[in-house]
Coordinates of C-alpha atoms in Angstrom, one line a residue:
Chain B
M1 CA 90.1 -134.2 -61.1
S2 CA 89.5 -130.8 -59.5
Y3 CA 89.0 -127.6 -61.4
W4 CA 92.4 -126.2 -60.5
E5 CA 94.2 -129.3 -61.6
R6 CA 92.4 -129.2 -64.9
N7 CA 93.2 -125.5 -65.1
R8 CA 96.9 -126.2 -64.6
L9 CA 96.9 -129.0 -67.2
S10 CA 95.4 -126.6 -69.7
H11 CA 98.0 -123.9 -68.9
G12 CA 95.4 -121.5 -67.6
Y13 CA 93.1 -121.8 -70.6
L14 CA 90.2 -123.2 -68.5
L15 CA 90.3 -120.3 -66.0
R16 CA 90.5 -117.7 -68.7
K17 CA 87.6 -119.3 -70.5
S18 CA 85.4 -119.5 -67.5
I19 CA 86.2 -115.9 -66.5
R20 CA 85.2 -114.8 -70.0
K21 CA 82.0 -116.8 -69.9
W22 CA 81.0 -115.4 -66.5
S23 CA 81.8 -111.8 -67.3
I24 CA 79.7 -112.1 -70.5
S25 CA 76.7 -113.5 -68.7
I26 CA 77.0 -110.9 -65.9
F27 CA 77.3 -108.1 -68.4
R28 CA 74.2 -109.5 -70.2
A29 CA 72.2 -109.9 -67.0
V30 CA 72.9 -106.3 -65.9
L31 CA 72.1 -104.9 -69.4
L32 CA 68.9 -106.9 -69.8
F33 CA 67.8 -106.1 -66.3
G34 CA 68.3 -102.4 -66.8
L35 CA 66.4 -102.4 -70.1
C36 CA 63.6 -104.6 -68.7
F37 CA 63.2 -102.2 -65.8
L38 CA 63.1 -99.3 -68.1
I39 CA 60.2 -100.9 -70.1
V40 CA 58.3 -102.2 -67.1
Q41 CA 58.5 -99.2 -64.8
P42 CA 55.6 -97.2 -66.5
L43 CA 53.5 -100.3 -66.2
L44 CA 54.4 -100.7 -62.5
N45 CA 53.3 -97.2 -61.9
K46 CA 49.9 -98.0 -63.5
L47 CA 49.7 -101.1 -61.4
S48 CA 50.3 -99.3 -58.1
V49 CA 47.9 -96.5 -59.0
S50 CA 45.2 -99.0 -60.0
F51 CA 45.1 -100.4 -56.4
M52 CA 44.7 -97.0 -54.8
E53 CA 41.7 -95.3 -53.5
E54 CA 40.9 -91.9 -54.8
R55 CA 42.1 -90.0 -51.6
D56 CA 45.5 -91.6 -52.0
L57 CA 46.0 -89.6 -55.2
Y58 CA 45.9 -86.3 -53.4
D59 CA 48.2 -87.4 -50.6
S60 CA 51.6 -86.1 -51.5
T61 CA 53.4 -88.6 -49.3
I62 CA 52.2 -91.4 -51.4
I63 CA 54.2 -92.1 -54.6
S64 CA 53.9 -95.7 -55.5
V65 CA 52.7 -97.8 -52.5
P66 CA 49.0 -97.4 -51.9
R67 CA 47.9 -96.7 -48.3
H68 CA 44.3 -97.7 -48.7
F69 CA 44.6 -100.8 -50.7
T70 CA 41.5 -101.6 -52.8
T71 CA 40.5 -103.7 -55.8
G72 CA 37.3 -101.7 -56.2
N73 CA 38.8 -99.9 -59.3
Y74 CA 38.9 -103.1 -61.2
T75 CA 35.3 -104.1 -60.5
K76 CA 34.1 -100.6 -61.3
V77 CA 36.0 -100.4 -64.6
A78 CA 34.8 -103.9 -65.5
E79 CA 31.3 -102.7 -65.1
L80 CA 31.9 -99.5 -67.1
I81 CA 33.5 -101.1 -70.2
Q82 CA 31.3 -104.2 -70.1
Y83 CA 34.5 -106.2 -69.6
K84 CA 33.2 -109.7 -70.0
T85 CA 31.3 -109.2 -73.2
A86 CA 34.0 -106.9 -74.6
L87 CA 36.8 -109.3 -73.8
F88 CA 34.9 -112.2 -75.4
N89 CA 34.2 -110.2 -78.5
T90 CA 37.7 -108.8 -78.8
F91 CA 39.1 -112.3 -78.4
W92 CA 37.1 -113.9 -81.2
V93 CA 37.4 -110.9 -83.5
S94 CA 41.1 -110.7 -83.1
L95 CA 41.6 -114.4 -83.4
L96 CA 39.5 -114.8 -86.5
S97 CA 41.1 -111.8 -88.3
S98 CA 44.6 -112.8 -87.4
V99 CA 44.0 -116.4 -88.6
L100 CA 42.5 -115.0 -91.9
Q101 CA 45.4 -112.5 -92.2
I102 CA 48.1 -115.1 -91.6
I103 CA 46.7 -117.5 -94.2
S104 CA 46.3 -114.9 -96.8
C105 CA 49.6 -113.1 -96.1
T106 CA 51.6 -116.3 -96.1
M107 CA 50.1 -117.4 -99.5
I108 CA 50.7 -114.0 -101.0
G109 CA 54.2 -113.7 -99.6
Y110 CA 55.1 -117.1 -100.9
G111 CA 53.8 -116.3 -104.3
F112 CA 55.8 -113.2 -104.5
A113 CA 59.0 -114.9 -103.2
R114 CA 59.0 -118.0 -105.4
Y115 CA 57.3 -117.5 -108.7
K116 CA 58.0 -115.2 -111.7
F117 CA 54.9 -113.8 -113.4
P118 CA 54.0 -110.8 -115.5
L119 CA 53.5 -107.5 -113.7
K120 CA 55.0 -108.9 -110.5
N121 CA 56.9 -105.8 -109.7
V122 CA 53.9 -103.6 -110.3
L123 CA 51.8 -105.7 -108.0
F124 CA 54.5 -105.6 -105.3
A125 CA 54.6 -101.9 -105.6
C126 CA 50.9 -102.0 -104.8
V127 CA 51.7 -104.0 -101.6
M128 CA 54.2 -101.2 -100.6
L129 CA 51.5 -98.6 -101.4
T130 CA 49.1 -100.3 -98.9
I131 CA 51.8 -100.1 -96.2
I132 CA 52.8 -96.5 -96.9
V133 CA 49.3 -95.0 -97.1
P134 CA 47.8 -94.9 -93.7
P135 CA 44.2 -96.2 -93.5
Q136 CA 42.9 -92.9 -92.2
T137 CA 43.6 -91.4 -95.6
I138 CA 41.0 -93.6 -97.4
M139 CA 38.7 -94.0 -94.4
S140 CA 35.7 -92.2 -95.8
S141 CA 35.6 -93.8 -99.2
L142 CA 36.3 -97.2 -97.7
Y143 CA 33.3 -96.7 -95.4
L144 CA 31.0 -95.7 -98.3
H145 CA 32.2 -98.6 -100.3
F146 CA 31.1 -101.1 -97.6
Q147 CA 28.0 -99.2 -96.7
F148 CA 26.7 -99.9 -100.2
F149 CA 28.5 -103.1 -101.0
D150 CA 27.7 -105.1 -104.1
F151 CA 28.3 -108.8 -104.3
V152 CA 27.3 -109.0 -108.0
D153 CA 29.3 -105.9 -109.0
F154 CA 32.3 -106.9 -106.9
F155 CA 34.9 -104.6 -108.3
G156 CA 32.6 -101.6 -108.6
I157 CA 33.0 -101.3 -112.4
Y158 CA 29.3 -101.2 -113.2
K159 CA 28.8 -98.5 -110.5
L160 CA 31.7 -96.5 -111.9
I161 CA 30.1 -96.4 -115.3
T162 CA 26.4 -96.1 -114.5
G163 CA 26.5 -94.4 -111.1
K164 CA 24.4 -96.9 -109.3
G165 CA 24.8 -100.4 -108.0
I166 CA 22.9 -103.6 -108.8
T167 CA 22.3 -105.2 -105.4
Q168 CA 23.6 -103.1 -102.5
V169 CA 24.0 -104.5 -99.0
S170 CA 25.5 -102.7 -96.0
L171 CA 28.3 -104.6 -94.5
I172 CA 29.1 -102.0 -91.8
G173 CA 28.6 -102.9 -88.2
N174 CA 28.9 -106.7 -87.9
G175 CA 32.5 -106.8 -89.1
A176 CA 31.9 -108.8 -92.3
A177 CA 33.7 -106.1 -94.2
Y178 CA 36.8 -106.3 -92.1
F179 CA 37.0 -110.1 -92.4
M180 CA 36.8 -109.7 -96.1
L181 CA 39.7 -107.2 -96.0
A182 CA 41.7 -109.7 -93.7
A183 CA 41.1 -112.6 -96.1
T184 CA 42.5 -110.6 -99.0
G185 CA 45.5 -109.2 -97.3
M186 CA 44.2 -105.7 -97.0
A187 CA 43.5 -105.5 -93.3
L188 CA 45.5 -103.6 -90.7
R189 CA 49.2 -103.8 -91.6
S190 CA 48.8 -106.8 -93.9
G191 CA 51.2 -105.3 -96.3
L192 CA 54.0 -105.5 -93.7
Y193 CA 53.3 -109.2 -93.1
I194 CA 53.3 -109.9 -96.8
F195 CA 56.6 -108.1 -97.0
M196 CA 58.1 -110.0 -94.0
L197 CA 57.0 -113.4 -95.3
R198 CA 58.2 -112.7 -98.8
Q199 CA 61.6 -111.7 -97.5
Y200 CA 61.7 -114.8 -95.3
F201 CA 60.7 -117.2 -98.1
R202 CA 63.3 -115.7 -100.5
G203 CA 66.0 -116.7 -98.0
V204 CA 65.0 -120.4 -97.9
P205 CA 67.0 -122.6 -100.2
K206 CA 65.2 -123.7 -103.4
E207 CA 66.7 -127.1 -103.3
L208 CA 64.2 -128.1 -100.7
E209 CA 61.3 -127.6 -102.9
E210 CA 63.0 -128.9 -106.0
A211 CA 63.7 -132.2 -104.1
A212 CA 60.0 -132.4 -103.2
Y213 CA 58.9 -131.7 -106.8
V214 CA 61.3 -134.4 -108.1
D215 CA 59.7 -136.8 -105.7
G216 CA 56.3 -136.0 -107.1
C217 CA 55.0 -133.7 -104.5
G218 CA 52.5 -131.1 -105.7
K219 CA 52.9 -127.4 -105.3
I220 CA 50.3 -127.0 -102.5
R221 CA 51.5 -130.1 -100.6
T222 CA 55.2 -128.9 -100.9
F223 CA 54.2 -125.5 -99.4
V224 CA 52.2 -127.0 -96.5
Q225 CA 54.5 -129.9 -95.6
I226 CA 58.0 -128.5 -96.5
M227 CA 57.9 -124.8 -96.3
L228 CA 55.5 -124.0 -93.5
P229 CA 57.1 -126.1 -90.7
D230 CA 60.4 -124.3 -91.1
A231 CA 58.6 -120.9 -91.1
R232 CA 57.1 -121.4 -87.7
P233 CA 59.1 -118.6 -85.9
M234 CA 58.1 -116.2 -88.6
L235 CA 54.5 -117.3 -88.6
T236 CA 54.5 -117.0 -84.8
S237 CA 55.6 -113.4 -84.9
V238 CA 53.2 -112.5 -87.7
F239 CA 50.4 -114.0 -85.7
L240 CA 51.4 -112.2 -82.5
F241 CA 51.7 -108.9 -84.3
S242 CA 48.3 -109.2 -86.0
L243 CA 46.7 -110.3 -82.8
V244 CA 48.1 -107.4 -80.8
W245 CA 47.4 -104.8 -83.3
Q246 CA 43.9 -106.0 -83.8
W247 CA 43.3 -106.2 -80.1
T248 CA 44.3 -102.6 -79.4
D249 CA 43.1 -101.1 -82.7
N250 CA 40.1 -98.8 -82.5
F251 CA 40.3 -97.3 -86.0
Y252 CA 38.8 -100.3 -87.9
G253 CA 36.9 -101.1 -84.7
S254 CA 34.9 -97.9 -84.8
L255 CA 34.5 -98.1 -88.5
F256 CA 33.4 -101.7 -89.1
F257 CA 32.4 -103.2 -85.7
R258 CA 29.7 -100.7 -84.6
K259 CA 27.3 -103.5 -83.4
I260 CA 29.9 -105.4 -81.5
T261 CA 31.3 -104.2 -78.2
L262 CA 35.1 -104.3 -78.2
L263 CA 37.5 -103.5 -75.5
T264 CA 38.9 -100.4 -77.1
D265 CA 35.4 -98.9 -77.6
N266 CA 34.9 -97.7 -74.1
L267 CA 38.5 -97.2 -73.0
Q268 CA 38.7 -93.6 -74.0
S269 CA 35.3 -92.6 -72.6
I270 CA 35.9 -94.0 -69.1
P271 CA 36.4 -90.5 -67.5
E272 CA 33.1 -89.3 -69.0
K273 CA 31.3 -92.4 -67.8
L274 CA 32.4 -91.7 -64.2
M275 CA 30.1 -88.7 -63.9
D276 CA 28.1 -88.8 -60.8
V277 CA 24.5 -89.3 -61.9
R278 CA 22.8 -88.0 -58.7
T279 CA 24.7 -84.7 -58.4
N280 CA 25.6 -84.4 -62.0
T281 CA 29.3 -83.6 -61.3
P282 CA 32.0 -84.9 -63.5
A283 CA 34.8 -86.9 -62.0
T284 CA 38.1 -85.2 -61.3
T285 CA 40.9 -85.5 -63.9
A286 CA 43.1 -87.5 -61.6
Y287 CA 40.4 -90.0 -60.8
G288 CA 39.4 -90.4 -64.4
Q289 CA 43.0 -91.1 -65.4
M290 CA 43.4 -93.6 -62.6
M291 CA 40.5 -95.5 -63.9
T292 CA 41.8 -95.2 -67.5
A293 CA 45.1 -96.7 -66.3
T294 CA 43.2 -99.5 -64.7
G295 CA 41.3 -100.1 -67.9
M296 CA 44.6 -100.2 -69.9
L297 CA 46.0 -102.8 -67.6
M298 CA 42.8 -104.9 -68.0
T299 CA 43.2 -104.7 -71.8
I300 CA 46.9 -105.6 -71.8
A301 CA 46.7 -108.5 -69.3
P302 CA 45.0 -111.1 -71.6
L303 CA 47.5 -110.3 -74.3
L304 CA 50.4 -111.1 -72.0
I305 CA 48.9 -114.4 -71.0
L306 CA 48.4 -115.2 -74.7
Y307 CA 52.0 -114.3 -75.4
V308 CA 53.3 -116.7 -72.8
F309 CA 51.6 -119.5 -74.6
A310 CA 52.4 -118.3 -78.1
Q311 CA 56.1 -117.8 -77.5
K312 CA 56.6 -121.5 -77.4
G313 CA 56.4 -121.2 -81.2
F314 CA 59.7 -119.3 -80.9
V315 CA 61.4 -121.8 -78.7
E316 CA 60.4 -125.2 -79.9
S317 CA 61.1 -124.4 -83.6
L318 CA 64.8 -124.1 -82.8
S319 CA 65.2 -127.8 -82.2
Q320 CA 62.9 -128.7 -85.1
T321 CA 64.5 -126.8 -88.0
G322 CA 64.6 -129.2 -90.8
I323 CA 66.9 -127.7 -93.4
K324 CA 69.7 -130.1 -94.0
M325 CA 72.4 -128.5 -96.1
Chain O
M1 CA 75.5 -111.8 -102.2
A2 CA 76.9 -114.4 -104.6
D3 CA 74.8 -116.4 -107.0
N4 CA 74.4 -120.0 -106.1
T5 CA 76.7 -121.3 -108.7
L6 CA 77.7 -124.4 -106.8
M7 CA 74.3 -126.0 -107.4
P8 CA 73.8 -127.2 -111.0
E9 CA 70.4 -126.8 -112.6
A10 CA 68.0 -129.6 -111.7
S11 CA 67.9 -130.9 -115.3
Q12 CA 70.7 -130.4 -117.8
P13 CA 69.7 -129.8 -121.4
V14 CA 69.8 -133.0 -123.4
S15 CA 68.7 -131.7 -126.8
A16 CA 68.1 -128.0 -127.3
P17 CA 64.6 -127.9 -129.0
T18 CA 62.7 -130.2 -126.6
T19 CA 64.1 -128.6 -123.5
K20 CA 63.3 -125.1 -124.8
R21 CA 59.6 -126.0 -125.3
R22 CA 59.5 -127.7 -122.0
K23 CA 61.1 -124.8 -120.2
S24 CA 58.7 -122.3 -121.6
S25 CA 55.7 -124.4 -120.6
M26 CA 57.3 -124.8 -117.2
A27 CA 57.7 -121.0 -117.0
K28 CA 54.1 -120.6 -118.0
R29 CA 52.9 -123.0 -115.4
N30 CA 55.0 -121.1 -112.8
A31 CA 53.6 -117.8 -113.9
I32 CA 50.0 -119.2 -113.5
A33 CA 50.9 -120.6 -110.1
G34 CA 52.4 -117.3 -109.1
L35 CA 49.3 -115.4 -110.1
L36 CA 47.1 -117.9 -108.2
W37 CA 49.2 -117.6 -105.0
T38 CA 49.0 -113.8 -105.1
A39 CA 45.4 -113.8 -106.3
P40 CA 43.9 -112.9 -102.9
F41 CA 45.9 -109.7 -102.9
T42 CA 45.1 -108.8 -106.5
I43 CA 41.4 -109.3 -105.9
G44 CA 41.5 -107.5 -102.6
F45 CA 43.4 -104.6 -104.0
F46 CA 41.2 -104.0 -107.0
A47 CA 38.0 -104.6 -105.2
F48 CA 38.5 -102.6 -102.0
M49 CA 41.6 -100.4 -102.2
F50 CA 41.9 -99.2 -105.7
V51 CA 38.8 -97.0 -105.8
P52 CA 39.4 -95.3 -102.4
L53 CA 43.0 -94.7 -103.2
F54 CA 42.2 -93.4 -106.6
E55 CA 39.5 -91.1 -105.2
S56 CA 41.9 -89.7 -102.5
A57 CA 44.6 -89.1 -105.1
F58 CA 42.1 -87.5 -107.5
M59 CA 41.0 -85.2 -104.7
S60 CA 44.5 -83.8 -104.5
F61 CA 44.2 -82.6 -108.1
S62 CA 40.9 -80.9 -107.6
N63 CA 39.2 -78.1 -105.7
V64 CA 36.8 -79.6 -103.2
T65 CA 33.9 -77.6 -102.0
I66 CA 31.5 -79.0 -99.4
D67 CA 27.8 -78.9 -100.1
I68 CA 26.3 -78.9 -96.7
E69 CA 22.6 -79.1 -97.8
N70 CA 23.1 -82.3 -99.8
H71 CA 25.7 -83.8 -97.4
S72 CA 28.1 -84.2 -100.2
Y73 CA 31.0 -82.5 -101.9
V74 CA 31.8 -81.2 -105.3
K75 CA 35.1 -81.9 -107.0
E76 CA 36.5 -79.6 -109.6
L77 CA 39.6 -80.6 -111.4
I78 CA 42.3 -77.9 -111.2
G79 CA 45.5 -79.7 -112.1
L80 CA 48.6 -79.2 -110.1
K81 CA 47.5 -76.0 -108.4
N82 CA 47.3 -77.6 -104.9
Y83 CA 50.7 -79.0 -105.2
D84 CA 52.0 -75.7 -106.5
Y85 CA 50.5 -74.0 -103.4
I86 CA 51.9 -76.3 -100.8
W87 CA 55.3 -76.4 -102.3
N88 CA 55.8 -72.7 -103.1
S89 CA 53.4 -70.8 -100.9
D90 CA 52.8 -72.8 -97.7
P91 CA 55.1 -71.5 -95.0
Y92 CA 55.4 -74.6 -92.9
Y93 CA 55.1 -77.7 -95.2
K94 CA 58.6 -77.8 -96.7
R95 CA 60.4 -76.9 -93.5
Q96 CA 58.6 -79.6 -91.5
L97 CA 59.2 -82.1 -94.3
V98 CA 62.9 -81.5 -94.3
E99 CA 63.1 -81.4 -90.5
S100 CA 61.2 -84.6 -90.0
L101 CA 63.2 -86.5 -92.7
G102 CA 66.4 -85.2 -91.1
N103 CA 65.5 -86.6 -87.7
M104 CA 64.5 -89.9 -89.3
G105 CA 68.0 -91.0 -90.4
L106 CA 69.6 -91.0 -86.9
Q107 CA 66.6 -92.5 -85.2
I108 CA 66.4 -95.4 -87.6
I109 CA 70.0 -96.3 -87.4
A110 CA 69.8 -96.2 -83.6
V111 CA 66.7 -98.4 -83.6
L112 CA 68.2 -100.9 -86.0
I113 CA 71.4 -101.4 -84.1
F114 CA 69.6 -101.5 -80.8
S115 CA 67.1 -104.0 -82.0
Y116 CA 69.6 -106.3 -83.7
F117 CA 71.7 -106.3 -80.6
V118 CA 68.8 -107.1 -78.3
A119 CA 67.5 -109.8 -80.6
F120 CA 70.9 -111.3 -80.6
L121 CA 71.0 -111.3 -76.8
L122 CA 67.5 -112.7 -76.5
N123 CA 68.4 -115.5 -78.8
Q124 CA 71.1 -116.8 -76.5
E125 CA 70.4 -119.2 -73.7
F126 CA 70.2 -117.9 -70.2
K127 CA 68.0 -118.3 -67.2
G128 CA 64.7 -116.5 -67.2
R129 CA 64.8 -116.0 -71.0
A130 CA 61.0 -116.5 -71.4
L131 CA 60.4 -113.8 -68.9
V132 CA 62.8 -111.3 -70.5
R133 CA 61.3 -112.1 -73.9
A134 CA 57.9 -111.4 -72.5
V135 CA 59.1 -108.0 -71.2
F136 CA 60.6 -107.1 -74.6
F137 CA 57.3 -107.9 -76.2
L138 CA 55.6 -105.3 -74.0
P139 CA 56.7 -102.4 -76.3
V140 CA 54.9 -104.0 -79.2
I141 CA 51.7 -103.9 -77.1
L142 CA 52.3 -100.5 -75.6
S143 CA 53.1 -98.8 -78.9
S144 CA 50.0 -100.1 -80.6
G145 CA 46.6 -98.7 -81.4
I146 CA 44.7 -96.9 -78.7
L147 CA 47.2 -97.4 -75.9
V148 CA 49.7 -94.9 -77.3
R149 CA 47.1 -92.1 -77.2
L150 CA 45.8 -93.0 -73.8
D151 CA 49.4 -93.0 -72.4
T152 CA 50.4 -89.6 -73.7
D153 CA 47.1 -88.1 -72.4
N154 CA 47.6 -89.4 -68.9
S155 CA 49.0 -86.5 -66.9
L156 CA 48.6 -88.3 -63.6
L157 CA 51.1 -91.0 -64.6
N158 CA 53.4 -88.5 -66.2
G159 CA 53.4 -86.7 -62.9
I160 CA 54.4 -89.9 -61.0
R161 CA 57.1 -90.6 -63.5
E162 CA 58.6 -87.1 -63.0
L163 CA 58.4 -87.5 -59.2
I164 CA 60.4 -90.8 -59.5
Q165 CA 62.9 -89.2 -61.8
E166 CA 63.5 -86.3 -59.4
S167 CA 64.2 -88.6 -56.5
N168 CA 66.7 -90.4 -58.8
N169 CA 68.5 -87.3 -59.6
A170 CA 71.5 -88.1 -57.4
A171 CA 72.2 -91.2 -59.5
S172 CA 71.9 -89.5 -62.9
S173 CA 74.1 -86.5 -61.9
I174 CA 77.3 -88.5 -62.7
T175 CA 76.2 -88.8 -66.3
G176 CA 75.1 -85.2 -66.2
V177 CA 78.6 -84.0 -65.1
L178 CA 80.2 -86.3 -67.7
E179 CA 77.9 -84.8 -70.4
D180 CA 78.9 -81.3 -69.4
V181 CA 82.6 -82.1 -69.6
L182 CA 82.6 -84.0 -72.8
A183 CA 79.9 -82.2 -74.8
S184 CA 80.8 -78.6 -74.0
G185 CA 82.6 -76.6 -76.6
N186 CA 82.0 -76.2 -80.3
G187 CA 84.2 -78.7 -82.0
R188 CA 83.1 -81.5 -84.2
I189 CA 83.9 -84.1 -81.5
S190 CA 81.8 -82.5 -78.9
D191 CA 78.9 -82.3 -81.4
L192 CA 79.3 -86.0 -81.9
M193 CA 79.4 -86.5 -78.1
Q194 CA 76.2 -84.4 -77.7
T195 CA 74.5 -86.6 -80.3
I196 CA 75.6 -89.8 -78.5
F197 CA 74.4 -88.4 -75.2
D198 CA 71.1 -87.4 -76.7
L199 CA 70.7 -91.0 -78.0
V200 CA 71.6 -92.4 -74.6
N201 CA 69.1 -90.1 -72.9
S202 CA 66.4 -91.2 -75.3
V203 CA 67.1 -94.9 -74.7
Y204 CA 63.6 -95.4 -73.4
D205 CA 62.1 -94.0 -76.6
I206 CA 64.4 -96.2 -78.7
A207 CA 63.5 -99.3 -76.7
I208 CA 59.8 -98.6 -77.1
A209 CA 60.2 -97.8 -80.8
S210 CA 62.1 -100.9 -81.6
G211 CA 59.8 -103.5 -80.1
I212 CA 58.6 -104.8 -83.5
Q213 CA 62.0 -104.8 -85.0
I214 CA 63.3 -106.9 -82.1
I215 CA 60.7 -109.5 -82.6
I216 CA 61.2 -109.6 -86.4
F217 CA 65.0 -110.0 -86.0
L218 CA 64.4 -112.6 -83.2
S219 CA 62.2 -114.8 -85.4
G220 CA 64.8 -114.4 -88.2
L221 CA 67.6 -115.6 -85.9
Q222 CA 65.5 -118.5 -84.9
T223 CA 65.0 -119.7 -88.5
I224 CA 68.8 -120.2 -88.9
P225 CA 69.4 -124.0 -88.7
V226 CA 71.6 -125.0 -85.8
S227 CA 73.4 -127.5 -88.0
M228 CA 75.1 -124.5 -89.8
Y229 CA 76.7 -123.3 -86.6
E230 CA 77.7 -126.9 -85.7
A231 CA 79.4 -127.3 -89.1
S232 CA 81.2 -124.0 -88.8
K233 CA 82.4 -124.9 -85.3
M234 CA 83.8 -128.2 -86.5
E235 CA 85.7 -126.3 -89.2
G236 CA 87.2 -124.1 -86.5
C237 CA 85.2 -120.9 -86.9
T238 CA 85.3 -118.4 -84.1
G239 CA 82.1 -116.8 -82.8
W240 CA 83.0 -113.5 -84.4
E241 CA 83.5 -115.2 -87.8
S242 CA 80.3 -117.3 -87.6
F243 CA 78.4 -114.1 -86.8
W244 CA 79.6 -112.4 -90.0
K245 CA 79.5 -115.4 -92.2
I246 CA 76.3 -117.1 -91.0
T247 CA 74.1 -115.0 -88.7
F248 CA 74.4 -111.7 -90.6
P249 CA 73.9 -113.0 -94.1
M250 CA 71.0 -115.2 -93.0
T251 CA 69.2 -112.3 -91.4
S252 CA 70.1 -109.8 -94.1
S253 CA 66.8 -110.2 -95.9
L254 CA 65.0 -109.2 -92.7
I255 CA 67.2 -106.1 -92.3
I256 CA 65.4 -104.7 -95.4
V257 CA 62.0 -105.4 -93.8
N258 CA 63.1 -103.6 -90.6
V259 CA 64.6 -100.6 -92.4
V260 CA 61.5 -100.2 -94.5
Y261 CA 59.1 -100.7 -91.6
S262 CA 61.1 -98.2 -89.4
I263 CA 61.0 -95.6 -92.2
I264 CA 57.3 -96.0 -92.8
D265 CA 56.4 -96.2 -89.1
F266 CA 58.5 -93.1 -88.3
C267 CA 56.9 -91.2 -91.2
T268 CA 53.3 -92.1 -90.8
R269 CA 52.8 -92.3 -87.0
S270 CA 50.3 -89.8 -85.8
D271 CA 52.8 -87.6 -83.9
N272 CA 55.0 -87.0 -86.9
A273 CA 55.2 -83.3 -87.7
V274 CA 54.1 -83.6 -91.3
M275 CA 51.2 -85.9 -90.4
S276 CA 49.9 -83.6 -87.7
Q277 CA 50.2 -80.7 -90.0
V278 CA 48.1 -82.6 -92.6
R279 CA 45.5 -83.3 -89.9
S280 CA 45.4 -79.7 -88.6
T281 CA 45.0 -78.4 -92.1
M282 CA 42.1 -80.7 -92.6
V283 CA 40.4 -79.6 -89.4
Q284 CA 41.1 -75.9 -89.6
K285 CA 40.9 -75.0 -93.3
M286 CA 38.5 -77.7 -94.3
D287 CA 40.3 -77.8 -97.6
Y288 CA 40.3 -81.4 -98.6
G289 CA 42.0 -80.8 -101.9
Q290 CA 45.0 -79.2 -100.3
T291 CA 45.1 -81.8 -97.5
S292 CA 45.2 -84.7 -99.9
A293 CA 47.9 -83.0 -101.9
M294 CA 50.0 -82.6 -98.8
A295 CA 49.4 -86.2 -97.9
W296 CA 50.1 -87.6 -101.3
M297 CA 53.2 -85.6 -101.9
Y298 CA 54.4 -86.9 -98.5
F299 CA 53.6 -90.5 -99.5
A300 CA 55.4 -90.1 -102.8
I301 CA 58.5 -88.9 -101.0
I302 CA 58.4 -91.8 -98.6
G303 CA 57.9 -94.2 -101.5
V304 CA 60.9 -92.8 -103.2
I305 CA 63.0 -93.1 -100.1
V306 CA 61.9 -96.6 -99.4
A307 CA 62.6 -97.6 -103.0
L308 CA 66.1 -96.1 -102.9
V309 CA 67.0 -97.6 -99.5
T310 CA 65.7 -101.0 -100.6
F311 CA 67.7 -100.8 -103.8
I312 CA 70.9 -99.9 -102.0
I313 CA 70.6 -102.5 -99.3
S314 CA 69.5 -105.2 -101.7
K315 CA 73.0 -105.3 -103.1
W316 CA 74.3 -106.8 -99.8
V317 CA 71.4 -109.1 -99.1
Y318 CA 71.8 -112.8 -99.6
Y319 CA 69.0 -114.7 -101.3
Y320 CA 69.0 -118.2 -102.6
E321 CA 68.0 -117.2 -106.0

């Protein structure tokens, strides 16, 4: 049966339906293409600049297509920011801290969503406080706290009373302090992840867990085997956020990772490093900014590759959702 | 929304005294479990955050003088004087506070609607979805950490952007003429039109600002079981109805997250007027007491706004509780 025959039999319904379907998808395609272009265009500018030679910058006939194509900028920037070491360090630091963050935040969020306990609201207000107060506010005292960290006097009570610590160790420099913050839900934007996961777990039907408990499943096993698989899209986005924010953060980086070279360490100082040693003349502003743009692209690129792999967590979970109502 | 009255309690009371005792011990065990689940936060907060936060708040009630010789500072408690000064005598603080909070409302509503709409689109099936999602993830990267600062400093790329915009002027002039026609005059309608045009003109800013919200909504949409839509379709539900009866309630708990996040992000980003005033006071006047008072008053106001907004929206949010 041809399309038109089927259309006639359905009294024009089929045609109307397919017109509607097509117009929606055309509208969607135009809209998404426009928005994507809006987002990508600044990056494309950077990309085209990063392949130019310096003299192309001063040629007013060149806007976006380089006349003297070169990949020399990339090799030069890679040398300036110690790309290989920095990339490797940033990778493991971000990965470790996001894994710690995701474990701690999921546990805390679940606890807030599912159990009633005394002072719960006060404790949750503390979570909100850690989101609202930006880390810059408490930077100096946080630094001092970890500069003279005390494993025996963990909460600093003894020090508060007597004014001196028992066994003081400096945790600044190698990142140990930051990983402790990540493991206790105190790191960069952890409060937001706790809040997100709490809201998500509150929206999951309780009957699922009740059924598991009735069948003799313990609390931890219920959490791992029943709750976590359904939460995969949420966990994916939390993981991506923490990875990205950690990757591009240079606040905690400069505070706690002094001894470790990270990607963000040298990104700001590229223009200064371009100074010609022999003649002692600084690089021109345009040249420095061209190199900064190249460095930014080199920082972003690994994240995009990671995203392409990680976004499977969004897609696959759709078919696997296990809530049977 | 509604309490889940359809589902009976797991165990109906058989005889009053035994169930009462059992229930209380159950509640006790749940309380202990809850405390254990949230223990990492409790430990972390009191071990790492409490003292720094307290010190910073304490500073706002004191007069801080810097002792250069000993590389330290002396704090002297002066009560509410700092707060009194910034509220009653500082010429800029109150004005900037009001201005920045006024801008916030419109921006947040625009960001929320935009991000919900885009997340809804990205959740549909179409060709090249993975690529489009990757592009919409870019704002999350570009608006984070060090990259924002590097981007705003870069006059070379800003110059290129302006050049490209100039060469596109012919295309944008249609909207320009439209704007002139619709938004001229002084009436209420033309004011509204002007606001809408301003929003449309700042669509890039909104798109960049709503990267995180899009991903949060998207992951929320993904956690809705497909079986729900299938069931509703079988019952003859239209797309419009299933959006309002399924999609919207199921994502409502994340709307709160996004509203709260947008408020806090807007208020505490480094280019916010109040935040930059706090920073410049710290650098120029070197008065740490006053600076902390400014910051803490601002945080308190944000906290009150967040609490109010959460309270209001919570009434419409659907939880299985």
